[in-house]
Amino acid sequence: MTRAITIHAASPGVSVQDKGRPGYLAQGLSRGGAADLLALAEGAALLGQSDDLAVLELAGGAITLSASDDMRVALTGADMRATLDGAPLVWGASHALPKGAVLKISPSRGGFGYVHLGGGLDAPVQMGARGAHLAAGLGQAVQTGDTIAVGPDTGHRTGLCLPAAALDTTLRLVPSLQTALFGDAALARLEATPLTKDARGNRMGQRLVPEGEGFATETGLSILSETIVPGDVQITGDGMPYVLLSECQTTGGYPRIGTVLPADLPKLLRAGPGTVFRARFIPLDEAAALERAEAKRRAGLSRSLQPLLRDPRDIPDLLRYQLVSGVTAGNELEEC
Amino acid sequence: MTGTPQIESTSSAGFPAIRTVGVDGFLVSFAGQLDERANRAALAFRAALERESWPGVAECATSLVSAFLRFDLAACDHDSLRARLDTLLASRDWYDAPLPEGRRLWRVPVVFGGDHGPQLAEAAKLAGQSVEDAIATLCAQPVRVQTIGFAPGQPYLGQLPQNWDIPRQTGLTPHVPEAALVVAIRQLIVFSVGTPTGWRHIGQTGLRLFRPEADDPFLLRPGDEVLFHEAHDLDRLRKSPDGGAVAEALT
C-alpha cells in the first residue's frame, strides 16, 4: 500500500503546489506554483529534502488530514493554528505525524500557509509539474475526501525550527515598464500612502487599498498589453493597486506602477488582511544585489536550523520528563 | 476573402528599445503601439534568442511588439546581458523578418450579441457603427494572432480598422466565460478561460484554446490568421470539433 494522506476536510483555497511550470510564458501560461517560494525553501530545510517536492498550500484555508503511515510534517508560511490529535503544534517547525493522528490546521490571521510532508506529495504530473494552476484550469483545488500519495521519505529528524524570518511592512519596488506613465507626483504619493492589505486576494493577486484617492491614469486604459511578471503592481481602471502573484496572467494592459522585489513578497503573503504596508522604490542594481543575497540565504537555510523547544505548558505528559538532571549547552535554549 | 492584414507604418523613433522588467527580466520592444512590422520583428527576435540560448537565460516569450527574456541572477548580470541584446539587435533589420513558418487560417464561427455578447451595442457605438455594420466589419478580413498571452493559449488578434481604437472600460466585468469574443484598442481576444476583464464582451465562440491533456496543449500559434463569421446556434458550435472552426494551411 502506498504512503498517502487523506483529507478529512478542506476549505476552498487549498491546493497542491511546487515550483510551478516555467517555460510556457510564450503560450500564455504563467509559472504558477507556490505563491511563497521562501516557504517552499523553509519547509525543504526543515525536512532536509529538495525544495522541488510538492506541498500543500493553504491560501487562507483550513485543512484536516491524517497519514497512512508514520510521516514527518513541516509547517511554514503565514502563522496558522495547528493541532495534532488536539495538542497544539508549533508553526514554522517540523514534527512527527504518526499514522492515523489527526492534523488540523486553521488560519489565525490570514495569508498563505504551507504543509510539507517528508518525501513530498506525489500528485500527478501535468505539463511537467504537480502544482495546480487554478486560473488555467490545470489541476484542481484539494477537496474533502481526497487521498494524495506521498513519496518515500529518506529523512528522519523532526522537532526542528528556523528563526522567524524578519518580515517588516515595507514593500521595496523597482520601476516597471509603465512606471513613468504615472508621473513623479503620483510615484511620490505612492511612497507616502499607507497601503492596507485587503481581504480580497488569491493566487493571482492581492489587492491593496490606498488611503485617500487611487492612482488612476487617463492614458492607462489604452496602453498596449505587455508582459507581466509576479510582483508587478497593476493599477486597474479605478486606481486600485493589485500585487500580482505566481498565478497571474502573462500579459496585461493595465499599467504597472512598479514591481515588488520577489524577496519582499513573503511579507505580503504572510500578513493578515488589515496589515498596513509602505511602498519604497529602490534602484535596480540594489534590488539585484538584494535578490542575489536572498537566494544565497535561502539556499543555506538548513544551517540556521535549531532544535524546537517545547513550551512546558504544551506538554501533557510533562511528568514523564526528567526536568532537573543533565546539563545543557545553553544554545538550544534560544527561542525559535 | 482571405487577404493579408493591412501593413502598418514602420515604428516611430526610439525603437527598438531595451527596458528592464522586474528584477530579472528584459523587454526588447520594436514599437510603442501595435504595429505589423514590429510584431514580426518581435517574433523573429524571440526565435533568435532561442537559437542563441545564452547561458543563464531562463525563458523567452513574445508579447505584441516585444520580446521578453528572463534570466537567472546567479548566472548573469544586467550589464552583460544588455550588451548581448544590443549586439543581437544590431545584427540585422528585424523589421524585415518574415512571419513564422507553418501558419494556418482558421475560419471561426461566432454568435454575436444578446446574452452571448452583451456589450456588442456599446462597443459598436464607441466605434461609430451600427450593430449590423460592426459585425460586418469584424468578419470582413482575417485578423492575425499577434501574440498568445494573458491566459494559456489565448490569442490577441489584430489589427482592426482605426474606428475600433476603443479604450478598455474603467471597471472590470466580474466574469466573462471561456471562449468569449471581446474587443478593445483595435484588437479582438477569444478568452481561453473564464476571467474578469476590462474588455467589452461582444460574442461567443465554441473554441477550446487550451487542452492540457493533449500533446500540443495550445490550439493557436502566433502568425496564424482567424476569419470570423456569424453563427446563431452556440450549442451546436460547442458540440462540434474545434467549436466549428476549420483550419487550412497559409502559403
PDB file of N, CA, C and O in Angstrom, chain B residues 55-105:
ATOM      1  N   PRO B  55      23.931  31.381 -21.888  1.00  0.00           N
ATOM      2  CA  PRO B  55      23.898  30.795 -20.542  1.00  0.00           C
ATOM      3  C   PRO B  55      23.214  31.736 -19.553  1.00  0.00           C
ATOM      4  O   PRO B  55      23.410  32.954 -19.611  1.00  0.00           O
ATOM      5  N   GLY B  56      22.413  31.166 -18.681  1.00  0.00           N
ATOM      6  CA  GLY B  56      21.739  31.971 -17.662  1.00  0.00           C
ATOM      7  C   GLY B  56      20.373  32.479 -18.077  1.00  0.00           C
ATOM      8  O   GLY B  56      19.627  32.983 -17.244  1.00  0.00           O
ATOM      9  N   VAL B  57      20.030  32.367 -19.367  1.00  0.00           N
ATOM     10  CA  VAL B  57      18.701  32.802 -19.801  1.00  0.00           C
ATOM     11  C   VAL B  57      17.700  31.707 -19.453  1.00  0.00           C
ATOM     12  O   VAL B  57      17.853  30.554 -19.854  1.00  0.00           O
ATOM     13  N   ALA B  58      16.692  32.058 -18.677  1.00  0.00           N
ATOM     14  CA  ALA B  58      15.755  31.062 -18.169  1.00  0.00           C
ATOM     15  C   ALA B  58      14.577  30.856 -19.108  1.00  0.00           C
ATOM     16  O   ALA B  58      14.046  29.753 -19.221  1.00  0.00           O
ATOM     17  N   GLU B  59      14.155  31.915 -19.787  1.00  0.00           N
ATOM     18  CA  GLU B  59      12.921  31.812 -20.565  1.00  0.00           C
ATOM     19  C   GLU B  59      12.788  33.010 -21.504  1.00  0.00           C
ATOM     20  O   GLU B  59      13.206  34.113 -21.170  1.00  0.00           O
ATOM     21  N   CYS B  60      12.222  32.774 -22.688  1.00  0.00           N
ATOM     22  CA  CYS B  60      11.921  33.868 -23.624  1.00  0.00           C
ATOM     23  C   CYS B  60      10.454  33.784 -24.010  1.00  0.00           C
ATOM     24  O   CYS B  60       9.873  32.710 -24.044  1.00  0.00           O
ATOM     25  N   ALA B  61       9.885  34.912 -24.359  1.00  0.00           N
ATOM     26  CA  ALA B  61       8.494  34.932 -24.824  1.00  0.00           C
ATOM     27  C   ALA B  61       8.300  36.182 -25.665  1.00  0.00           C
ATOM     28  O   ALA B  61       9.159  37.063 -25.687  1.00  0.00           O
ATOM     29  N   THR B  62       7.167  36.251 -26.361  1.00  0.00           N
ATOM     30  CA  THR B  62       6.836  37.497 -27.061  1.00  0.00           C
ATOM     31  C   THR B  62       5.523  38.033 -26.531  1.00  0.00           C
ATOM     32  O   THR B  62       4.662  37.284 -26.084  1.00  0.00           O
ATOM     33  N   SER B  63       5.401  39.338 -26.573  1.00  0.00           N
ATOM     34  CA  SER B  63       4.096  39.978 -26.422  1.00  0.00           C
ATOM     35  C   SER B  63       3.807  40.606 -27.785  1.00  0.00           C
ATOM     36  O   SER B  63       4.348  40.156 -28.783  1.00  0.00           O
ATOM     37  N   LEU B  64       2.989  41.628 -27.864  1.00  0.00           N
ATOM     38  CA  LEU B  64       2.546  42.092 -29.188  1.00  0.00           C
ATOM     39  C   LEU B  64       3.682  42.614 -30.055  1.00  0.00           C
ATOM     40  O   LEU B  64       3.822  42.233 -31.211  1.00  0.00           O
ATOM     41  N   VAL B  65       4.489  43.505 -29.510  1.00  0.00           N
ATOM     42  CA  VAL B  65       5.556  44.115 -30.314  1.00  0.00           C
ATOM     43  C   VAL B  65       6.897  44.007 -29.587  1.00  0.00           C
ATOM     44  O   VAL B  65       7.821  44.752 -29.873  1.00  0.00           O
ATOM     45  N   SER B  66       6.994  43.072 -28.645  1.00  0.00           N
ATOM     46  CA  SER B  66       8.184  42.969 -27.815  1.00  0.00           C
ATOM     47  C   SER B  66       8.579  41.514 -27.611  1.00  0.00           C
ATOM     48  O   SER B  66       7.742  40.616 -27.678  1.00  0.00           O
ATOM     49  N   ALA B  67       9.864  41.321 -27.341  1.00  0.00           N
ATOM     50  CA  ALA B  67      10.364  40.014 -26.920  1.00  0.00           C
ATOM     51  C   ALA B  67      10.819  40.152 -25.476  1.00  0.00           C
ATOM     52  O   ALA B  67      11.463  41.136 -25.105  1.00  0.00           O
ATOM     53  N   PHE B  68      10.470  39.163 -24.638  1.00  0.00           N
ATOM     54  CA  PHE B  68      10.789  39.179 -23.216  1.00  0.00           C
ATOM     55  C   PHE B  68      11.823  38.105 -22.929  1.00  0.00           C
ATOM     56  O   PHE B  68      11.807  37.035 -23.534  1.00  0.00           O
ATOM     57  N   LEU B  69      12.711  38.397 -22.003  1.00  0.00           N
ATOM     58  CA  LEU B  69      13.751  37.449 -21.619  1.00  0.00           C
ATOM     59  C   LEU B  69      13.889  37.502 -20.100  1.00  0.00           C
ATOM     60  O   LEU B  69      13.990  38.580 -19.521  1.00  0.00           O
ATOM     61  N   ARG B  70      13.831  36.338 -19.463  1.00  0.00           N
ATOM     62  CA  ARG B  70      14.043  36.258 -18.011  1.00  0.00           C
ATOM     63  C   ARG B  70      15.339  35.500 -17.777  1.00  0.00           C
ATOM     64  O   ARG B  70      15.617  34.525 -18.476  1.00  0.00           O
ATOM     65  N   PHE B  71      16.126  35.975 -16.821  1.00  0.00           N
ATOM     66  CA  PHE B  71      17.419  35.333 -16.590  1.00  0.00           C
ATOM     67  C   PHE B  71      17.639  35.027 -15.116  1.00  0.00           C
ATOM     68  O   PHE B  71      16.907  35.495 -14.252  1.00  0.00           O
ATOM     69  N   ASP B  72      18.655  34.192 -14.885  1.00  0.00           N
ATOM     70  CA  ASP B  72      18.995  33.775 -13.536  1.00  0.00           C
ATOM     71  C   ASP B  72      20.031  34.755 -12.982  1.00  0.00           C
ATOM     72  O   ASP B  72      21.141  34.849 -13.490  1.00  0.00           O
ATOM     73  N   LEU B  73      19.659  35.472 -11.926  1.00  0.00           N
ATOM     74  CA  LEU B  73      20.545  36.499 -11.357  1.00  0.00           C
ATOM     75  C   LEU B  73      21.855  35.904 -10.842  1.00  0.00           C
ATOM     76  O   LEU B  73      22.860  36.607 -10.727  1.00  0.00           O
ATOM     77  N   ALA B  74      21.853  34.602 -10.531  1.00  0.00           N
ATOM     78  CA  ALA B  74      23.074  33.969 -10.042  1.00  0.00           C
ATOM     79  C   ALA B  74      24.047  33.704 -11.190  1.00  0.00           C
ATOM     80  O   ALA B  74      25.236  33.519 -10.963  1.00  0.00           O
ATOM     81  N   ALA B  75      23.524  33.664 -12.418  1.00  0.00           N
ATOM     82  CA  ALA B  75      24.366  33.280 -13.558  1.00  0.00           C
ATOM     83  C   ALA B  75      24.728  34.447 -14.470  1.00  0.00           C
ATOM     84  O   ALA B  75      25.694  34.364 -15.231  1.00  0.00           O
ATOM     85  N   CYS B  76      23.980  35.531 -14.464  1.00  0.00           N
ATOM     86  CA  CYS B  76      24.314  36.697 -15.304  1.00  0.00           C
ATOM     87  C   CYS B  76      24.007  37.986 -14.579  1.00  0.00           C
ATOM     88  O   CYS B  76      23.407  37.986 -13.518  1.00  0.00           O
ATOM     89  N   ASP B  77      24.407  39.065 -15.231  1.00  0.00           N
ATOM     90  CA  ASP B  77      24.072  40.374 -14.683  1.00  0.00           C
ATOM     91  C   ASP B  77      23.465  41.238 -15.790  1.00  0.00           C
ATOM     92  O   ASP B  77      23.563  40.922 -16.977  1.00  0.00           O
ATOM     93  N   HIS B  78      22.854  42.335 -15.365  1.00  0.00           N
ATOM     94  CA  HIS B  78      22.135  43.189 -16.312  1.00  0.00           C
ATOM     95  C   HIS B  78      23.049  43.751 -17.393  1.00  0.00           C
ATOM     96  O   HIS B  78      22.680  43.792 -18.566  1.00  0.00           O
ATOM     97  N   ASP B  79      24.264  44.195 -17.003  1.00  0.00           N
ATOM     98  CA  ASP B  79      25.131  44.874 -17.972  1.00  0.00           C
ATOM     99  C   ASP B  79      25.556  43.963 -19.111  1.00  0.00           C
ATOM    100  O   ASP B  79      25.484  44.335 -20.283  1.00  0.00           O
ATOM    101  N   SER B  80      25.985  42.740 -18.764  1.00  0.00           N
ATOM    102  CA  SER B  80      26.495  41.873 -19.823  1.00  0.00           C
ATOM    103  C   SER B  80      25.359  41.395 -20.723  1.00  0.00           C
ATOM    104  O   SER B  80      25.513  41.291 -21.941  1.00  0.00           O
ATOM    105  N   LEU B  81      24.205  41.164 -20.140  1.00  0.00           N
ATOM    106  CA  LEU B  81      23.069  40.716 -20.948  1.00  0.00           C
ATOM    107  C   LEU B  81      22.572  41.839 -21.857  1.00  0.00           C
ATOM    108  O   LEU B  81      22.236  41.614 -23.030  1.00  0.00           O
ATOM    109  N   ARG B  82      22.561  43.056 -21.342  1.00  0.00           N
ATOM    110  CA  ARG B  82      22.140  44.191 -22.165  1.00  0.00           C
ATOM    111  C   ARG B  82      23.096  44.368 -23.348  1.00  0.00           C
ATOM    112  O   ARG B  82      22.653  44.635 -24.478  1.00  0.00           O
ATOM    113  N   ALA B  83      24.377  44.159 -23.103  1.00  0.00           N
ATOM    114  CA  ALA B  83      25.354  44.289 -24.182  1.00  0.00           C
ATOM    115  C   ALA B  83      25.103  43.228 -25.265  1.00  0.00           C
ATOM    116  O   ALA B  83      25.163  43.513 -26.467  1.00  0.00           O
ATOM    117  N   ARG B  84      24.785  42.013 -24.822  1.00  0.00           N
ATOM    118  CA  ARG B  84      24.494  40.936 -25.788  1.00  0.00           C
ATOM    119  C   ARG B  84      23.232  41.259 -26.590  1.00  0.00           C
ATOM    120  O   ARG B  84      23.166  41.002 -27.796  1.00  0.00           O
ATOM    121  N   LEU B  85      22.233  41.811 -25.909  1.00  0.00           N
ATOM    122  CA  LEU B  85      20.994  42.183 -26.606  1.00  0.00           C
ATOM    123  C   LEU B  85      21.269  43.275 -27.632  1.00  0.00           C
ATOM    124  O   LEU B  85      20.756  43.233 -28.756  1.00  0.00           O
ATOM    125  N   ASP B  86      22.088  44.251 -27.265  1.00  0.00           N
ATOM    126  CA  ASP B  86      22.460  45.335 -28.187  1.00  0.00           C
ATOM    127  C   ASP B  86      23.108  44.769 -29.451  1.00  0.00           C
ATOM    128  O   ASP B  86      22.772  45.165 -30.565  1.00  0.00           O
ATOM    129  N   THR B  87      24.038  43.840 -29.245  1.00  0.00           N
ATOM    130  CA  THR B  87      24.757  43.259 -30.372  1.00  0.00           C
ATOM    131  C   THR B  87      23.809  42.475 -31.283  1.00  0.00           C
ATOM    132  O   THR B  87      23.852  42.611 -32.504  1.00  0.00           O
ATOM    133  N   LEU B  88      22.943  41.684 -30.664  1.00  0.00           N
ATOM    134  CA  LEU B  88      21.996  40.895 -31.458  1.00  0.00           C
ATOM    135  C   LEU B  88      21.036  41.806 -32.220  1.00  0.00           C
ATOM    136  O   LEU B  88      20.727  41.567 -33.391  1.00  0.00           O
ATOM    137  N   LEU B  89      20.594  42.876 -31.557  1.00  0.00           N
ATOM    138  CA  LEU B  89      19.680  43.822 -32.222  1.00  0.00           C
ATOM    139  C   LEU B  89      20.323  44.440 -33.455  1.00  0.00           C
ATOM    140  O   LEU B  89      19.669  44.638 -34.478  1.00  0.00           O
ATOM    141  N   ALA B  90      21.620  44.751 -33.341  1.00  0.00           N
ATOM    142  CA  ALA B  90      22.320  45.448 -34.423  1.00  0.00           C
ATOM    143  C   ALA B  90      22.702  44.502 -35.565  1.00  0.00           C
ATOM    144  O   ALA B  90      23.138  44.950 -36.625  1.00  0.00           O
ATOM    145  N   SER B  91      22.490  43.186 -35.366  1.00  0.00           N
ATOM    146  CA  SER B  91      22.996  42.225 -36.345  1.00  0.00           C
ATOM    147  C   SER B  91      22.159  42.130 -37.612  1.00  0.00           C
ATOM    148  O   SER B  91      22.593  41.567 -38.603  1.00  0.00           O
ATOM    149  N   ARG B  92      20.932  42.669 -37.593  1.00  0.00           N
ATOM    150  CA  ARG B  92      20.107  42.643 -38.816  1.00  0.00           C
ATOM    151  C   ARG B  92      18.940  43.614 -38.660  1.00  0.00           C
ATOM    152  O   ARG B  92      18.730  44.170 -37.588  1.00  0.00           O
ATOM    153  N   ASP B  93      18.190  43.784 -39.766  1.00  0.00           N
ATOM    154  CA  ASP B  93      16.972  44.594 -39.701  1.00  0.00           C
ATOM    155  C   ASP B  93      15.813  43.671 -39.326  1.00  0.00           C
ATOM    156  O   ASP B  93      15.293  42.939 -40.168  1.00  0.00           O
ATOM    157  N   TRP B  94      15.453  43.683 -38.049  1.00  0.00           N
ATOM    158  CA  TRP B  94      14.421  42.757 -37.558  1.00  0.00           C
ATOM    159  C   TRP B  94      13.049  43.070 -38.131  1.00  0.00           C
ATOM    160  O   TRP B  94      12.180  42.200 -38.186  1.00  0.00           O
ATOM    161  N   TYR B  95      12.834  44.328 -38.550  1.00  0.00           N
ATOM    162  CA  TYR B  95      11.514  44.705 -39.069  1.00  0.00           C
ATOM    163  C   TYR B  95      11.223  44.044 -40.425  1.00  0.00           C
ATOM    164  O   TYR B  95      10.095  44.009 -40.877  1.00  0.00           O
ATOM    165  N   ASP B  96      12.266  43.550 -41.097  1.00  0.00           N
ATOM    166  CA  ASP B  96      12.077  42.902 -42.386  1.00  0.00           C
ATOM    167  C   ASP B  96      11.916  41.395 -42.267  1.00  0.00           C
ATOM    168  O   ASP B  96      11.867  40.690 -43.265  1.00  0.00           O
ATOM    169  N   ALA B  97      11.858  40.898 -41.022  1.00  0.00           N
ATOM    170  CA  ALA B  97      11.806  39.451 -40.819  1.00  0.00           C
ATOM    171  C   ALA B  97      10.506  38.876 -41.386  1.00  0.00           C
ATOM    172  O   ALA B  97       9.447  39.510 -41.300  1.00  0.00           O
ATOM    173  N   PRO B  98      10.567  37.669 -41.953  1.00  0.00           N
ATOM    174  CA  PRO B  98       9.330  37.026 -42.408  1.00  0.00           C
ATOM    175  C   PRO B  98       8.517  36.510 -41.229  1.00  0.00           C
ATOM    176  O   PRO B  98       9.037  36.378 -40.118  1.00  0.00           O
ATOM    177  N   LEU B  99       7.246  36.229 -41.479  1.00  0.00           N
ATOM    178  CA  LEU B  99       6.405  35.630 -40.444  1.00  0.00           C
ATOM    179  C   LEU B  99       6.847  34.189 -40.205  1.00  0.00           C
ATOM    180  O   LEU B  99       7.524  33.600 -41.042  1.00  0.00           O
ATOM    181  N   PRO B 100       6.462  33.613 -39.057  1.00  0.00           N
ATOM    182  CA  PRO B 100       6.865  32.231 -38.776  1.00  0.00           C
ATOM    183  C   PRO B 100       6.351  31.254 -39.841  1.00  0.00           C
ATOM    184  O   PRO B 100       5.362  31.535 -40.522  1.00  0.00           O
ATOM    185  N   GLU B 101       7.037  30.117 -39.977  1.00  0.00           N
ATOM    186  CA  GLU B 101       6.619  29.060 -40.899  1.00  0.00           C
ATOM    187  C   GLU B 101       5.374  28.350 -40.351  1.00  0.00           C
ATOM    188  O   GLU B 101       5.098  28.405 -39.166  1.00  0.00           O
ATOM    189  N   GLY B 102       4.673  27.664 -41.254  1.00  0.00           N
ATOM    190  CA  GLY B 102       3.590  26.769 -40.822  1.00  0.00           C
ATOM    191  C   GLY B 102       2.349  27.478 -40.321  1.00  0.00           C
ATOM    192  O   GLY B 102       1.600  26.947 -39.506  1.00  0.00           O
ATOM    193  N   ARG B 103       2.136  28.713 -40.845  1.00  0.00           N
ATOM    194  CA  ARG B 103       0.945  29.452 -40.388  1.00  0.00           C
ATOM    195  C   ARG B 103      -0.319  28.834 -40.968  1.00  0.00           C
ATOM    196  O   ARG B 103      -0.312  28.233 -42.034  1.00  0.00           O
ATOM    197  N   ARG B 104      -1.439  29.034 -40.246  1.00  0.00           N
ATOM    198  CA  ARG B 104      -2.727  28.487 -40.687  1.00  0.00           C
ATOM    199  C   ARG B 104      -3.798  29.570 -40.683  1.00  0.00           C
ATOM    200  O   ARG B 104      -3.691  30.548 -39.946  1.00  0.00           O
ATOM    201  N   LEU B 105      -4.825  29.391 -41.532  1.00  0.00           N
ATOM    202  CA  LEU B 105      -6.006  30.264 -41.495  1.00  0.00           C
ATOM    203  C   LEU B 105      -7.139  29.479 -40.842  1.00  0.00           C
ATOM    204  O   LEU B 105      -7.495  28.386 -41.303  1.00  0.00           O
TER     205      LEU B 105
END
